[in-house]
């Protein structure tokens, strides 16, 4: 396994370019199952989860060419298979998103049941119930979801919770269903809106993009899609905004989708961050002390749970006590123990983390357990006094392209090593 070795304290300066959104790209790749023609996606991030999704599509018989420039060309299968294997789904639970498009395209899908993950149970009951309401027959046995649908019929679906994945699976299953599907309490994350725009470009009839009520009129056939550019990653952009502030630096962030980051921007400004929108991009710098905040994660447009860990790292050195409440996942505080080993003073009470700001963090050897928690530990290491070893960075590689290379280009003292290399090797 690999680790990052970080010597903290450098003020990061310079320009960083934000890539395409992981949580959009994966779904657009899955949506290409619906297409009878070649699909070209641009601005696809070169991250581990994209490579796994490419393997999932190839397992279905499709051809996926990932180019260095982030352009991904996906060629339909001559005859589409319908099984997503355990080894791939086990590597990336987002593979479950092929269920809906497979049912729509071939009327069948055998997808390994995704396990939980470190941040929570990650149930899929909303996905399965919604697909059954559209007419799919679903059995779960031997660790596999076996779904069949001779025909999918439009219906009304009302989610108890605006689940991102369930909204996307139902949306993709509905685009070729007979009749109209209305999804109420749909998730509204910008990555879903990107998927809606992509499906409409494929000829799907969808109203309500960006709202919590999606109306999908089923069509017989979709049309050649041509090229589509993946939306910028608001979470990567938010992560680098925190990098700029935590390191006391001054960073120009290009391609940040600020129009999709309202709550992130508001909370960072409340924390005392200086944000200037310039023609060249978003200029972010520290503006004196970091002020404590109360943050509650919520579905979009609320504060995104995928930025919770990064804000935890920032507020661990705020001038006062903050309360961070995690309302979306049941176990997304694992990084707290690691931050406390770096001198933070955070305690957990149910869904609340009480973050008592300290003057500074100190370097330590820490272990990554999930993608965003890992990014947050790197951010803490950049600000800490001394050397931090961030172990098992494979979690970070799932969602951040060239993370340490981008940080190094901003002046960070960070290097990637094999775990067995000790710092003084
Ligand atoms: C997506 O996960 C993202 N992943 C997550 O990003 C993100 O944190 C999450 O949405 C919320 O924004 C991808 O897009 C690949 P949910 P998803 O369904 O779709 C419960 C990252 O770091 N739930 O909205 O799995 C579930 O247990 C990742 O990039 C059910 O109970 O999120 C969770 O507590 C992490 N039953 C809550 O809803 C269901 O059928 C939110 O899940 C579905 C979900």
CSV table of C-alpha atoms and ligand atoms in Angstrom, one decimal:
chain,number,residue,atom,x,y,z
A,1,UNK,CA,0.0,0.0,0.0
A,2,UNK,CA,1.2,3.6,-0.6
A,3,UNK,CA,1.4,6.5,1.8
A,4,UNK,CA,1.9,10.3,1.6
A,5,UNK,CA,4.7,11.9,3.5
A,6,UNK,CA,3.9,15.5,4.3
A,7,UNK,CA,6.1,18.1,6.0
A,8,UNK,CA,3.5,20.8,7.1
A,9,UNK,CA,3.8,24.5,7.3
A,10,UNK,CA,4.2,25.7,3.7
A,11,UNK,CA,1.9,28.5,2.6
A,12,UNK,CA,0.5,27.1,-0.6
A,13,UNK,CA,0.3,29.5,-3.6
A,14,UNK,CA,-0.3,29.2,-7.3
A,15,UNK,CA,-3.0,27.8,-9.6
A,16,UNK,CA,-4.8,24.5,-9.6
A,17,UNK,CA,-7.3,23.2,-12.2
A,18,UNK,CA,-10.4,21.3,-11.1
A,19,UNK,CA,-11.3,18.2,-13.0
A,20,UNK,CA,-14.6,16.6,-14.0
A,21,UNK,CA,-17.0,15.4,-11.2
A,22,UNK,CA,-16.4,11.8,-10.1
A,23,UNK,CA,-20.1,11.5,-9.0
A,24,UNK,CA,-21.3,12.7,-12.4
A,25,UNK,CA,-18.8,10.8,-14.7
A,26,UNK,CA,-19.6,7.4,-13.1
A,27,UNK,CA,-23.3,7.9,-13.8
A,28,UNK,CA,-22.8,9.2,-17.4
A,29,UNK,CA,-20.7,6.1,-18.1
A,30,UNK,CA,-23.4,3.9,-16.8
A,31,UNK,CA,-26.1,5.8,-18.8
A,32,UNK,CA,-24.1,5.0,-22.0
A,33,UNK,CA,-25.6,1.5,-21.6
A,34,UNK,CA,-28.8,3.0,-22.9
A,35,UNK,CA,-27.2,4.2,-26.1
A,36,UNK,CA,-27.2,2.2,-29.3
A,37,UNK,CA,-24.4,4.5,-30.6
A,38,UNK,CA,-20.9,5.5,-29.6
A,39,UNK,CA,-20.8,7.9,-26.7
A,40,UNK,CA,-17.9,10.4,-26.2
A,41,UNK,CA,-17.6,11.9,-22.7
A,42,UNK,CA,-15.1,14.8,-22.1
A,43,UNK,CA,-13.5,16.0,-18.9
A,44,UNK,CA,-13.7,12.6,-17.3
A,45,UNK,CA,-11.4,12.5,-14.3
A,46,UNK,CA,-8.6,9.9,-14.4
A,47,UNK,CA,-9.4,8.3,-11.0
A,48,UNK,CA,-9.6,4.7,-9.8
A,49,UNK,CA,-13.4,4.6,-9.7
A,50,UNK,CA,-13.6,5.6,-13.3
A,51,UNK,CA,-11.2,2.8,-14.2
A,52,UNK,CA,-13.4,0.3,-12.3
A,53,UNK,CA,-16.6,1.6,-14.0
A,54,UNK,CA,-14.8,1.1,-17.3
A,55,UNK,CA,-14.2,-2.5,-16.3
A,56,UNK,CA,-17.8,-3.0,-15.3
A,57,UNK,CA,-18.9,-1.7,-18.8
A,58,UNK,CA,-16.4,-3.9,-20.5
A,59,UNK,CA,-17.7,-6.9,-18.5
A,60,UNK,CA,-21.1,-6.1,-20.1
A,61,UNK,CA,-19.5,-6.4,-23.5
A,62,UNK,CA,-19.0,-2.6,-24.2
A,63,UNK,CA,-15.7,-1.1,-25.2
A,64,UNK,CA,-14.3,1.8,-23.2
A,65,UNK,CA,-11.3,3.9,-24.3
A,66,UNK,CA,-10.0,6.2,-21.6
A,67,UNK,CA,-7.6,8.8,-23.2
A,68,UNK,CA,-5.1,10.8,-21.3
A,69,UNK,CA,-6.9,14.0,-22.1
A,70,UNK,CA,-10.0,12.9,-20.1
A,71,UNK,CA,-12.0,12.0,-23.2
A,72,UNK,CA,-13.7,8.7,-22.8
A,73,UNK,CA,-15.2,6.9,-25.8
A,74,UNK,CA,-17.7,4.2,-25.1
A,75,UNK,CA,-18.8,1.8,-27.8
A,76,UNK,CA,-22.0,-0.2,-27.4
A,77,UNK,CA,-21.8,-4.0,-27.0
A,78,UNK,CA,-22.7,-6.1,-30.1
A,79,UNK,CA,-24.8,-8.1,-27.6
A,80,UNK,CA,-25.1,-6.6,-24.2
A,81,UNK,CA,-24.4,-8.9,-21.2
A,82,UNK,CA,-26.2,-8.1,-18.0
A,83,UNK,CA,-24.0,-9.3,-15.1
A,84,UNK,CA,-21.9,-7.0,-12.9
A,85,UNK,CA,-19.5,-9.3,-11.0
A,86,UNK,CA,-18.9,-9.4,-7.2
A,87,UNK,CA,-15.2,-8.6,-7.6
A,88,UNK,CA,-16.0,-5.3,-9.4
A,89,UNK,CA,-19.0,-4.3,-7.4
A,90,UNK,CA,-17.1,-5.1,-4.3
A,91,UNK,CA,-14.3,-2.7,-5.4
A,92,UNK,CA,-16.8,0.1,-6.1
A,93,UNK,CA,-20.4,0.0,-4.7
A,94,UNK,CA,-21.4,2.7,-7.2
A,95,UNK,CA,-21.5,-0.1,-9.8
A,96,UNK,CA,-25.1,-0.6,-8.6
A,97,UNK,CA,-26.0,2.3,-10.9
A,98,UNK,CA,-26.0,-0.1,-13.9
A,99,UNK,CA,-29.2,-1.7,-12.6
A,100,UNK,CA,-31.6,0.8,-14.0
A,101,UNK,CA,-30.0,1.3,-17.5
A,102,UNK,CA,-29.6,-2.5,-17.9
A,103,UNK,CA,-33.3,-3.1,-17.1
A,104,UNK,CA,-34.2,-0.4,-19.6
A,105,UNK,CA,-31.9,-1.7,-22.3
A,106,UNK,CA,-32.1,-5.5,-22.0
A,107,UNK,CA,-34.8,-6.2,-19.4
A,108,UNK,CA,-32.4,-8.0,-17.1
A,109,UNK,CA,-29.6,-7.3,-14.6
A,110,UNK,CA,-27.6,-9.5,-12.3
A,111,UNK,CA,-25.6,-7.2,-10.1
A,112,UNK,CA,-23.7,-8.3,-7.0
A,113,UNK,CA,-25.1,-6.8,-3.8
A,114,UNK,CA,-22.8,-4.0,-2.8
A,115,UNK,CA,-21.5,-4.4,0.7
A,116,UNK,CA,-21.6,-1.6,3.2
A,117,UNK,CA,-18.6,0.7,3.4
A,118,UNK,CA,-16.8,2.5,6.1
A,119,UNK,CA,-19.1,5.5,6.1
A,120,UNK,CA,-22.3,3.6,6.6
A,121,UNK,CA,-24.7,0.7,5.7
A,122,UNK,CA,-25.4,2.2,2.3
A,123,UNK,CA,-28.7,0.4,1.9
A,124,UNK,CA,-30.3,0.1,-1.5
A,125,UNK,CA,-33.9,-0.5,-0.6
A,126,UNK,CA,-35.1,2.7,-2.3
A,127,UNK,CA,-33.4,1.6,-5.5
A,128,UNK,CA,-35.0,-1.9,-5.4
A,129,UNK,CA,-38.5,-0.7,-4.3
A,130,UNK,CA,-38.5,1.9,-7.1
A,131,UNK,CA,-37.5,-0.5,-9.8
A,132,UNK,CA,-40.2,-3.0,-8.6
A,133,UNK,CA,-42.8,-0.1,-8.8
A,134,UNK,CA,-41.7,0.3,-12.5
A,135,UNK,CA,-42.5,-3.4,-13.0
A,136,UNK,CA,-39.2,-5.2,-12.4
A,137,UNK,CA,-39.2,-8.5,-10.6
A,138,UNK,CA,-36.4,-8.5,-8.1
A,139,UNK,CA,-34.8,-11.4,-6.1
A,140,UNK,CA,-31.8,-11.1,-3.9
A,141,UNK,CA,-30.0,-14.4,-3.4
A,142,UNK,CA,-26.4,-15.7,-3.0
A,143,UNK,CA,-25.2,-12.1,-2.7
A,144,UNK,CA,-26.7,-11.1,-6.1
A,145,UNK,CA,-29.6,-8.9,-7.1
A,146,UNK,CA,-31.4,-10.6,-9.9
A,147,UNK,CA,-33.8,-8.2,-11.6
A,148,UNK,CA,-36.0,-8.8,-14.7
A,149,UNK,CA,-38.5,-6.7,-16.5
A,150,UNK,CA,-40.3,-7.8,-19.7
A,151,UNK,CA,-41.7,-4.3,-19.7
A,152,UNK,CA,-41.1,-1.2,-17.5
A,153,UNK,CA,-44.2,0.9,-17.0
A,154,UNK,CA,-44.2,4.5,-16.0
A,155,UNK,CA,-45.5,5.1,-12.4
A,156,UNK,CA,-45.3,7.6,-9.5
A,157,UNK,CA,-42.4,7.2,-7.1
A,158,UNK,CA,-42.1,9.1,-3.8
A,159,UNK,CA,-38.8,8.8,-2.0
A,160,UNK,CA,-38.7,8.8,1.8
A,161,UNK,CA,-35.3,10.3,1.5
A,162,UNK,CA,-33.8,12.1,-1.6
A,163,UNK,CA,-31.3,9.3,-2.3
A,164,UNK,CA,-28.8,10.3,-5.0
A,165,UNK,CA,-28.2,6.8,-6.3
A,166,UNK,CA,-31.8,5.7,-6.1
A,167,UNK,CA,-32.9,8.8,-8.0
A,168,UNK,CA,-30.4,8.0,-10.8
A,169,UNK,CA,-31.3,4.4,-11.1
A,170,UNK,CA,-35.0,5.1,-11.3
A,171,UNK,CA,-34.4,8.0,-13.7
A,172,UNK,CA,-32.4,5.8,-16.1
A,173,UNK,CA,-34.8,2.9,-15.9
A,174,UNK,CA,-37.7,5.2,-16.7
A,175,UNK,CA,-36.4,6.9,-19.9
A,176,UNK,CA,-37.6,4.0,-22.1
A,177,UNK,CA,-40.5,2.8,-19.9
A,178,UNK,CA,-44.0,2.7,-21.3
A,179,UNK,CA,-45.7,5.9,-20.1
A,180,UNK,CA,-44.8,8.6,-17.7
A,181,UNK,CA,-42.8,8.3,-14.4
A,182,UNK,CA,-43.0,11.0,-11.7
A,183,UNK,CA,-40.2,10.9,-9.1
A,184,UNK,CA,-41.1,13.0,-6.0
A,185,UNK,CA,-38.6,14.0,-3.3
A,186,UNK,CA,-35.9,13.2,-5.9
A,187,UNK,CA,-32.3,14.1,-5.0
A,188,UNK,CA,-31.2,17.4,-6.7
A,189,UNK,CA,-27.4,17.1,-6.5
A,190,UNK,CA,-25.7,18.9,-9.5
A,191,UNK,CA,-24.4,15.6,-10.7
A,192,UNK,CA,-27.9,14.4,-11.1
A,193,UNK,CA,-28.8,17.4,-13.2
A,194,UNK,CA,-25.7,16.7,-15.3
A,195,UNK,CA,-27.1,13.1,-15.9
A,196,UNK,CA,-30.6,14.6,-16.8
A,197,UNK,CA,-28.9,16.9,-19.4
A,198,UNK,CA,-27.0,14.0,-20.8
A,199,UNK,CA,-30.1,11.8,-21.1
A,200,UNK,CA,-32.0,14.6,-22.7
A,201,UNK,CA,-29.1,14.9,-25.2
A,202,UNK,CA,-29.7,11.2,-25.9
A,203,UNK,CA,-33.4,12.0,-26.7
A,204,UNK,CA,-34.9,11.2,-23.3
A,205,UNK,CA,-37.9,13.3,-22.3
A,206,UNK,CA,-37.3,14.7,-18.8
A,207,UNK,CA,-38.7,17.7,-17.1
A,208,UNK,CA,-37.8,19.2,-13.7
A,209,UNK,CA,-34.0,19.1,-14.0
A,210,UNK,CA,-32.6,20.5,-10.7
A,211,UNK,CA,-35.8,20.2,-8.9
A,212,UNK,CA,-37.1,17.5,-6.5
A,213,UNK,CA,-39.8,16.5,-8.9
A,214,UNK,CA,-38.6,14.7,-12.1
A,215,UNK,CA,-41.1,13.9,-14.8
A,216,UNK,CA,-39.9,11.3,-17.3
A,217,UNK,CA,-42.0,10.5,-20.4
A,218,UNK,CA,-40.8,7.1,-21.8
A,219,UNK,CA,-39.5,7.0,-25.4
A,220,UNK,CA,-39.2,4.1,-27.7
A,221,UNK,CA,-35.7,4.9,-28.9
A,222,UNK,CA,-32.9,7.2,-28.0
A,223,UNK,CA,-30.8,9.0,-30.6
A,224,UNK,CA,-27.0,9.2,-31.2
A,225,UNK,CA,-25.7,11.4,-28.4
A,226,UNK,CA,-22.4,12.8,-29.7
A,227,UNK,CA,-20.1,14.4,-27.2
A,228,UNK,CA,-20.9,15.5,-23.6
A,229,UNK,CA,-18.7,17.3,-21.2
A,230,UNK,CA,-18.8,16.2,-17.5
A,231,UNK,CA,-19.6,19.0,-15.0
A,232,UNK,CA,-16.7,20.2,-12.8
A,233,UNK,CA,-16.2,18.6,-9.4
A,234,UNK,CA,-17.6,20.9,-6.7
A,235,UNK,CA,-16.2,18.6,-4.0
A,236,UNK,CA,-12.6,18.7,-5.4
A,237,UNK,CA,-13.0,22.5,-5.7
A,238,UNK,CA,-14.2,22.8,-2.1
A,239,UNK,CA,-11.3,20.6,-1.0
A,240,UNK,CA,-8.8,22.9,-2.6
A,241,UNK,CA,-10.5,26.0,-1.1
A,242,UNK,CA,-9.9,24.5,2.3
A,243,UNK,CA,-6.3,23.7,1.2
A,244,UNK,CA,-5.7,27.4,0.5
A,245,UNK,CA,-7.1,28.5,3.9
A,246,UNK,CA,-5.6,25.8,6.1
A,247,UNK,CA,-2.1,26.4,4.7
A,248,UNK,CA,-2.5,30.2,5.1
A,249,UNK,CA,-1.8,30.5,1.4
A,250,UNK,CA,-3.4,32.1,-1.6
A,251,UNK,CA,-4.6,29.8,-4.4
A,252,UNK,CA,-6.3,30.5,-7.8
A,253,UNK,CA,-8.7,27.7,-8.5
A,254,UNK,CA,-9.7,27.2,-12.1
A,255,UNK,CA,-12.9,25.5,-13.4
A,256,UNK,CA,-14.5,25.6,-9.9
A,257,UNK,CA,-18.3,25.4,-10.4
A,258,UNK,CA,-19.0,28.2,-7.9
A,259,UNK,CA,-22.6,28.4,-9.0
A,260,UNK,CA,-23.1,24.8,-7.6
A,261,UNK,CA,-21.2,25.5,-4.4
A,262,UNK,CA,-23.5,28.0,-2.7
A,263,UNK,CA,-23.5,26.4,0.8
A,264,UNK,CA,-19.8,25.6,0.6
A,265,UNK,CA,-19.0,29.2,-0.3
A,266,UNK,CA,-21.3,30.6,2.4
A,267,UNK,CA,-19.8,28.4,5.2
A,268,UNK,CA,-16.2,29.2,4.1
A,269,UNK,CA,-16.9,32.9,4.1
A,270,UNK,CA,-18.5,32.6,7.6
A,271,UNK,CA,-15.2,30.9,8.7
A,272,UNK,CA,-13.4,34.0,7.5
A,273,UNK,CA,-12.2,32.8,4.1
A,274,UNK,CA,-11.5,35.4,1.4
A,275,UNK,CA,-13.0,34.4,-2.0
A,276,UNK,CA,-12.6,36.6,-5.0
A,277,UNK,CA,-14.2,35.6,-8.3
A,278,UNK,CA,-11.8,36.7,-11.1
A,279,UNK,CA,-11.7,36.1,-14.8
A,280,UNK,CA,-8.9,33.6,-14.3
A,281,UNK,CA,-10.8,31.6,-11.6
A,282,UNK,CA,-11.6,31.6,-7.9
A,283,UNK,CA,-8.9,33.4,-5.8
A,284,UNK,CA,-9.0,31.9,-2.3
A,285,UNK,CA,-7.0,33.0,0.7
A,286,UNK,CA,-7.0,33.1,4.4
A,287,UNK,CA,-8.3,36.3,5.9
A,288,UNK,CA,-7.0,36.3,9.5
A,289,UNK,CA,-8.2,33.8,12.0
A,290,UNK,CA,-10.5,30.9,11.2
A,291,UNK,CA,-13.8,31.5,12.9
A,292,UNK,CA,-15.8,28.5,14.4
A,293,UNK,CA,-19.0,27.4,12.7
A,294,UNK,CA,-22.0,25.2,13.1
A,295,UNK,CA,-22.5,22.9,10.1
A,296,UNK,CA,-25.2,20.4,9.4
A,297,UNK,CA,-24.8,18.1,6.3
A,298,UNK,CA,-28.0,17.8,4.2
A,299,UNK,CA,-29.0,16.7,0.7
A,300,UNK,CA,-28.4,19.4,-1.9
A,301,UNK,CA,-28.7,22.4,-1.8
A,302,UNK,CA,-27.8,21.8,1.9
A,303,UNK,CA,-24.2,21.5,3.0
A,304,UNK,CA,-22.7,18.5,1.2
A,305,UNK,CA,-21.7,15.5,3.4
A,306,UNK,CA,-18.7,15.0,1.0
A,307,UNK,CA,-17.2,18.2,2.3
A,308,UNK,CA,-17.8,17.4,6.0
A,309,UNK,CA,-14.4,15.9,6.7
A,310,UNK,CA,-12.5,18.7,5.0
A,311,UNK,CA,-14.4,21.3,7.1
A,312,UNK,CA,-13.6,19.2,10.2
A,313,UNK,CA,-9.9,19.5,9.5
A,314,UNK,CA,-10.3,23.3,9.0
A,315,UNK,CA,-12.4,23.9,12.1
A,316,UNK,CA,-10.0,21.8,14.2
A,317,UNK,CA,-7.7,24.9,14.2
A,318,UNK,CA,-10.5,27.5,14.4
A,319,UNK,CA,-10.6,30.2,17.1
A,320,UNK,CA,-13.4,28.6,19.1
A,321,UNK,CA,-15.7,25.6,19.3
A,322,UNK,CA,-17.7,24.4,16.3
A,323,UNK,CA,-20.5,21.8,16.0
A,324,UNK,CA,-20.6,19.6,12.9
A,325,UNK,CA,-23.7,17.4,12.5
A,326,UNK,CA,-23.7,14.5,10.0
A,327,UNK,CA,-27.3,13.9,8.9
A,328,UNK,CA,-26.7,11.8,5.7
A,329,UNK,CA,-24.5,8.9,6.7
A,330,UNK,CA,-24.5,7.1,10.0
A,331,UNK,CA,-20.7,6.6,10.4
A,332,UNK,CA,-18.8,9.4,8.7
A,333,UNK,CA,-16.7,10.5,11.7
A,334,UNK,CA,-13.9,8.0,11.5
A,335,UNK,CA,-11.3,10.6,10.8
A,336,UNK,CA,-11.8,12.2,14.2
A,337,UNK,CA,-9.6,9.6,16.0
A,338,UNK,CA,-6.9,10.3,13.5
A,339,UNK,CA,-7.2,14.1,13.8
A,340,UNK,CA,-7.1,13.9,17.6
A,341,UNK,CA,-3.8,12.0,17.2
A,342,UNK,CA,-2.6,15.1,15.4
A,343,UNK,CA,-3.5,17.2,18.4
A,344,UNK,CA,-7.1,18.1,17.5
A,345,UNK,CA,-9.7,18.3,20.3
A,346,UNK,CA,-12.9,16.7,18.9
A,347,UNK,CA,-15.4,14.6,20.6
A,348,UNK,CA,-18.5,12.9,19.2
A,349,UNK,CA,-22.0,13.0,20.6
A,350,UNK,CA,-24.3,10.9,18.4
A,351,UNK,CA,-24.5,12.7,15.0
A,352,UNK,CA,-22.6,15.7,16.4
A,353,UNK,CA,-18.9,16.3,16.4
A,354,UNK,CA,-17.9,19.0,18.9
A,355,UNK,CA,-14.7,20.6,17.5
A,356,UNK,CA,-12.8,22.6,20.1
A,357,UNK,CA,-10.3,24.6,18.0
A,358,UNK,CA,-6.6,24.3,18.9
A,359,UNK,CA,-3.7,26.6,18.0
A,360,UNK,CA,-2.1,24.1,15.7
A,361,UNK,CA,-1.9,20.4,14.8
A,362,UNK,CA,1.2,18.3,15.0
A,363,UNK,CA,2.4,15.8,12.5
A,364,UNK,CA,1.7,12.1,13.2
A,365,UNK,CA,1.3,8.8,11.4
A,366,UNK,CA,-2.4,8.4,10.5
A,367,UNK,CA,-4.5,5.9,8.5
A,368,UNK,CA,-7.1,6.6,5.8
A,369,UNK,CA,-10.4,4.8,6.0
A,370,UNK,CA,-12.5,6.5,3.4
A,371,UNK,CA,-12.1,8.9,0.5
A,372,UNK,CA,-13.0,12.2,1.9
A,373,UNK,CA,-11.6,11.5,5.4
A,374,UNK,CA,-8.3,10.7,3.7
A,375,UNK,CA,-8.3,14.0,1.8
A,376,UNK,CA,-9.1,15.8,5.1
A,377,UNK,CA,-6.1,14.1,6.8
A,378,UNK,CA,-3.8,15.3,4.0
A,379,UNK,CA,-5.2,18.8,4.5
A,380,UNK,CA,-4.5,18.5,8.3
A,381,UNK,CA,-0.9,17.3,7.5
A,382,UNK,CA,-0.3,20.4,5.3
A,383,UNK,CA,-1.2,22.6,8.2
A,384,UNK,CA,0.5,20.6,11.0
A,385,UNK,CA,3.8,21.3,12.5
A,386,UNK,CA,6.3,18.5,11.6
A,387,UNK,CA,5.9,15.4,9.5
A,388,UNK,CA,2.6,13.5,8.8
A,389,UNK,CA,2.4,10.0,7.3
A,390,UNK,CA,-1.0,9.4,5.6
A,391,UNK,CA,-1.2,5.7,5.2
A,392,UNK,CA,-3.3,3.7,2.6
A,393,UNK,CA,-3.9,6.6,0.1
A,394,UNK,CA,-5.6,4.2,-2.3
A,395,UNK,CA,-8.9,5.5,-0.9
A,396,UNK,CA,-7.9,9.0,-1.9
A,397,UNK,CA,-6.9,7.9,-5.4
A,398,UNK,CA,-10.5,6.8,-5.9
A,399,UNK,CA,-11.8,10.3,-6.1
A,400,UNK,CA,-8.9,12.7,-6.6
A,401,UNK,CA,-6.8,12.8,-9.8
A,402,UNK,CA,-3.1,13.5,-9.1
A,403,UNK,CA,-3.9,14.8,-5.6
A,404,UNK,CA,-0.3,15.1,-4.4
A,405,UNK,CA,1.0,16.3,-7.7
A,406,UNK,CA,-1.5,19.2,-7.7
A,407,UNK,CA,-0.6,20.0,-4.0
A,408,UNK,CA,3.1,19.8,-4.8
A,409,UNK,CA,2.6,22.3,-7.7
A,410,UNK,CA,1.2,24.7,-5.1
A,411,UNK,CA,4.3,24.4,-3.0
A,412,UNK,CA,3.3,21.5,-0.6
A,413,UNK,CA,6.1,19.4,0.7
A,414,UNK,CA,4.4,16.0,0.0
A,415,UNK,CA,5.6,12.8,-1.6
A,416,UNK,CA,4.1,9.4,-2.4
A,417,UNK,CA,6.0,6.4,-1.0
A,418,UNK,CA,5.4,2.7,-0.5
A,419,UNK,CA,4.2,2.1,3.0
A,420,UNK,CA,7.2,0.0,4.0
A,421,UNK,CA,9.5,3.0,3.4
A,422,UNK,CA,10.0,4.6,6.7
A,423,UNK,CA,10.3,8.4,6.8
A,424,UNK,CA,14.0,8.3,7.5
A,425,UNK,CA,14.6,5.7,4.8
B,1,LIG,C1,-23.8,9.4,-3.5
B,1,LIG,O1,-23.8,8.2,-2.8
B,1,LIG,C2,-22.3,9.8,-3.7
B,1,LIG,N1,-21.6,8.7,-4.4
B,1,LIG,C3,-21.7,10.0,-2.3
B,1,LIG,O2,-20.3,10.4,-2.5
B,1,LIG,C4,-22.4,11.1,-1.6
B,1,LIG,O3,-21.9,11.2,-0.3
B,1,LIG,C5,-23.9,10.7,-1.5
B,1,LIG,O4,-24.4,10.5,-2.8
B,1,LIG,C6,-24.7,11.8,-0.8
B,1,LIG,O5,-24.6,13.0,-1.5
B,1,LIG,C7,-21.7,8.7,-5.7
B,1,LIG,O6,-22.4,9.4,-6.4
B,1,LIG,C8,-20.9,7.6,-6.4
B,1,LIG,P1,-27.5,8.3,-1.2
B,1,LIG,P2,-25.2,7.4,-2.7
B,1,LIG,O7,-28.2,7.2,-1.9
B,1,LIG,O8,-26.0,7.5,-3.9
B,1,LIG,C9,-29.4,6.1,2.6
B,1,LIG,C10,-18.0,10.5,-2.2
B,1,LIG,O9,-17.3,10.7,-1.3
B,1,LIG,N2,-30.1,5.2,1.6
B,1,LIG,O10,-28.0,9.7,-1.4
B,1,LIG,O11,-24.9,6.1,-2.1
B,1,LIG,C11,-27.9,5.8,2.6
B,1,LIG,O12,-27.7,4.7,3.5
B,1,LIG,C12,-19.2,9.6,-2.1
B,1,LIG,O13,-17.8,10.9,-3.4
B,1,LIG,C13,-31.0,4.2,2.0
B,1,LIG,O14,-31.3,4.1,3.2
B,1,LIG,O15,-25.9,8.3,-1.5
B,1,LIG,C14,-27.3,7.1,3.1
B,1,LIG,O16,-27.4,7.1,4.5
B,1,LIG,C15,-19.4,9.1,-0.6
B,1,LIG,N3,-31.6,3.4,1.1
B,1,LIG,C16,-28.3,8.1,2.6
B,1,LIG,O17,-29.5,7.4,2.2
B,1,LIG,C17,-31.3,3.5,-0.3
B,1,LIG,O18,-31.9,2.8,-1.1
B,1,LIG,C18,-27.7,8.9,1.4
B,1,LIG,O19,-27.4,7.9,0.4
B,1,LIG,C19,-30.4,4.5,-0.7
B,1,LIG,C20,-29.8,5.3,0.3
